[in-house]
C-alpha positions as a Python dict, from the first residue, in 0.01 Angstrom:
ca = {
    (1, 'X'): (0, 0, 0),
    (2, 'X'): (-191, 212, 219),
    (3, 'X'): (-213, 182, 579),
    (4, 'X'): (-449, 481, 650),
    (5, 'X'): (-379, 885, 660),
    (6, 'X'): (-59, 1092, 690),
    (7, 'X'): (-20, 1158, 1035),
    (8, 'X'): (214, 1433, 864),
    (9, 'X'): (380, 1562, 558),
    (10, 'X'): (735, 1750, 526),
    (11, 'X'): (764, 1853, 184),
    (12, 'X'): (1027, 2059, 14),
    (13, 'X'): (836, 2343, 10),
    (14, 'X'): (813, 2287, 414),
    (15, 'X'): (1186, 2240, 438),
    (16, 'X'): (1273, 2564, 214),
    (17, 'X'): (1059, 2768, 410),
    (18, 'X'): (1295, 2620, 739),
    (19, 'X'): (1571, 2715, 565),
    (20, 'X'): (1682, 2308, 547),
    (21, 'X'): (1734, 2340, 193),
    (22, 'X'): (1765, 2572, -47),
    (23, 'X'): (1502, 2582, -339),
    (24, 'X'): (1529, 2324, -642),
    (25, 'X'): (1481, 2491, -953),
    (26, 'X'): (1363, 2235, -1215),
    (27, 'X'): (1414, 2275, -1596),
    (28, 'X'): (1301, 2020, -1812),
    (29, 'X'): (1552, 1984, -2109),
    (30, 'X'): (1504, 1685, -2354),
    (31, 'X'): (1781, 1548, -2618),
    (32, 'X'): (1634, 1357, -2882),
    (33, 'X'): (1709, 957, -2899),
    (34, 'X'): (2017, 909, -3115),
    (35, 'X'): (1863, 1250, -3351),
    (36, 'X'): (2264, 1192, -3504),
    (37, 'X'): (2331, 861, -3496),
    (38, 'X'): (2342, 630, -3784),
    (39, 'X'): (2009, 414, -3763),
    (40, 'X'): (2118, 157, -3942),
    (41, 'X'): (2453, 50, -3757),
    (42, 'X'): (2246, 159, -3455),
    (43, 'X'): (1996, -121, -3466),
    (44, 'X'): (2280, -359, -3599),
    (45, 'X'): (2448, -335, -3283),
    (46, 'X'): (2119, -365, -3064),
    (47, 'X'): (2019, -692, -3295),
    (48, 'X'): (2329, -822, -3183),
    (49, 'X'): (2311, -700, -2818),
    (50, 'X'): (1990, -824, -2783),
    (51, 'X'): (2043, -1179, -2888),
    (52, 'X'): (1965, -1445, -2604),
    (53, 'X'): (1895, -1117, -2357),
    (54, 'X'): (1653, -1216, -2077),
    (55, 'X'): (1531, -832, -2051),
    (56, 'X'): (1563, -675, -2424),
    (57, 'X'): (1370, -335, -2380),
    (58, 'X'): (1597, -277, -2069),
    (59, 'X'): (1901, -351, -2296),
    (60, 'X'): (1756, -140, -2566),
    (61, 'X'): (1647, 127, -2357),
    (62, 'X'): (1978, 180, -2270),
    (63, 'X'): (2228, 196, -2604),
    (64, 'X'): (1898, 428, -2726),
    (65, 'X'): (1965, 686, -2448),
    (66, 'X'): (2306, 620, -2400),
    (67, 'X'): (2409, 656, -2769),
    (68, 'X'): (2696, 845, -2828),
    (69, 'X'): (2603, 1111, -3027),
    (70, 'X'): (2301, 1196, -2838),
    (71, 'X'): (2504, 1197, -2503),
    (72, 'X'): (2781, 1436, -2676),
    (73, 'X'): (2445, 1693, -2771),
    (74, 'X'): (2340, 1619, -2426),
    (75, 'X'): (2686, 1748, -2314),
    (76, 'X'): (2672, 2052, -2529),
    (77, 'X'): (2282, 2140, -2446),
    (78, 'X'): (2410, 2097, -2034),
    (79, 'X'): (2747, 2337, -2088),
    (80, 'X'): (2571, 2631, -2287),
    (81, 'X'): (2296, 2613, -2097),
    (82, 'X'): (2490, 2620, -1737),
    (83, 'X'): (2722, 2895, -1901),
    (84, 'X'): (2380, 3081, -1969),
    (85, 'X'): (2294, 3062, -1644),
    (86, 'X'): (2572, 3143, -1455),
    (87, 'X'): (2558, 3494, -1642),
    (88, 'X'): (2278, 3579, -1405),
    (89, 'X'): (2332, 3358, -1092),
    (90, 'X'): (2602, 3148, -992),
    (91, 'X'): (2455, 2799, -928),
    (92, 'X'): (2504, 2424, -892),
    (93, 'X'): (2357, 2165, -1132),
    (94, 'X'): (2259, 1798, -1093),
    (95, 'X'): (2174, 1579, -1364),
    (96, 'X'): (2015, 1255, -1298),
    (97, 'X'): (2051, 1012, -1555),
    (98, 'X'): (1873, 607, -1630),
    (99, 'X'): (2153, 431, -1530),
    (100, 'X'): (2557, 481, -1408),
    (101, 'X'): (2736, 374, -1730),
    (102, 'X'): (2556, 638, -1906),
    (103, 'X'): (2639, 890, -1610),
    (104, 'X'): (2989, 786, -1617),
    (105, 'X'): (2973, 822, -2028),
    (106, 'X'): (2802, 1134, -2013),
    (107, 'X'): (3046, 1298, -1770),
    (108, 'X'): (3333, 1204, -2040),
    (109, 'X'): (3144, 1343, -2288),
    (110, 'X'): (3130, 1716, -2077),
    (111, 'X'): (3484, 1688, -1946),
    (112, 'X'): (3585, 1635, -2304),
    (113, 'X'): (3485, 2001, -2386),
    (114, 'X'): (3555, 2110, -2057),
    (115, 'X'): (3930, 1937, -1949),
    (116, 'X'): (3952, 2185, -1678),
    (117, 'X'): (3650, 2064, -1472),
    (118, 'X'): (3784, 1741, -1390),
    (119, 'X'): (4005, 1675, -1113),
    (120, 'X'): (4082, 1373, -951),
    (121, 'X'): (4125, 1525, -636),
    (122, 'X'): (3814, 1531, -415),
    (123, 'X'): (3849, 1842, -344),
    (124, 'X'): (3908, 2027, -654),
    (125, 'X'): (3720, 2016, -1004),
    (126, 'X'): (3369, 2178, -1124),
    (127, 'X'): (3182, 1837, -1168),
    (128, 'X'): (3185, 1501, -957),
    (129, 'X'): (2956, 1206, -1016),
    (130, 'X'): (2823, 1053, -712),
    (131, 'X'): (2690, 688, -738),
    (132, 'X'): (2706, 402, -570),
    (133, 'X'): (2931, 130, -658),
    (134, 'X'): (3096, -213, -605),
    (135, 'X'): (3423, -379, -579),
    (136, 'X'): (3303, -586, -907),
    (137, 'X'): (3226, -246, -1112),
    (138, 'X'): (3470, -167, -1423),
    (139, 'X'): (3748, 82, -1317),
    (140, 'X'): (3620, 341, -1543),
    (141, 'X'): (3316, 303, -1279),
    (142, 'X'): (3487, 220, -954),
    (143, 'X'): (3719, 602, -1026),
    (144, 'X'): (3336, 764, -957),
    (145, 'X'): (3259, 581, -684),
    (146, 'X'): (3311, 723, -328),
    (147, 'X'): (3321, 691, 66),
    (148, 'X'): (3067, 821, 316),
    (149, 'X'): (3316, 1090, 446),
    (150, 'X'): (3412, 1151, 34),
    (151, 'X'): (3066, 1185, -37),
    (152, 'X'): (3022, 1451, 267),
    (153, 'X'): (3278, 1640, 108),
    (154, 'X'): (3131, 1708, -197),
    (155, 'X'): (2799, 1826, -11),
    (156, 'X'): (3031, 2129, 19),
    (157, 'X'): (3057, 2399, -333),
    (158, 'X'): (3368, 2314, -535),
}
């Protein structure tokens, strides 16, 4: 909806310039869907998945992206690339992902060739996820999931 004209606009480039952020570098990187996996058993899986679903390309959508063996090239594409990087600059990455089990699945996937980033501890560790979450969520969620004053925390470089 429109309600008339911008009485005024603050855009990143605004808040860069006033030193409120620092700038966002985007890089476009794209992982093929499931480029590894084995079609076949794929779409068995999603047949079965699917049955009685009320929202089927949601469902589908999902186990597509969130297959495993395009998540673990997603992993390797995100640590040689970062490595890369680092060479020249040191810098922070974010990914953003289409939905939190895949986060929470992708993050295993990195830690597993990288054991020393994780850390339970807030305060130590070279990746975090930061979602949002519910008492109801699956612990393998819930260990992801944390406070206001947490989430302030991590605002800060690890």
């Amino acid at each position: 909806m429109c309600f008339g004209r911008y009485v005024s606009i603050y855009d990143l480039q605004d808040a860069v310039e006033n030193g409120a952020t620092v700038p966002i570098v985007y890089e476009a990187r794209q992982i093929k869907l499931a480029e590894n996996a084995n079609h076949d058993e794929l779409f068995a899986e999603i047949d079965e998945l699917l049955e009685g679903e009320k929202n089927p390309k949601l469902r589908l959508r999902e186990k597509l992206l969130g297959s495993e063996a395009r998540l673990h090239d997603l992993a390797v594409d995100f640590v040689q690339h970062f490595a890369k990087r680092n060479e020249v600059v040191d810098s922070k990455a974010m990914m953003v992902v289409s939905s939190r089990q895949i986060c929470v699945d992708l993050y295993n996937q990195i830690i597993a060739l990288h054991p020393e980033w994780h850390s339970d501890n807030i305060n130590e560790g070279a990746i975090k996820i930061v979602m949002t979450g519910s008492a109801s969520d699956a612990s393998e969620m819930q260990k992801h999931v944390y406070s206001k004053q947490e989430k302030q925390t991590l605002r800060t470089p690890l």
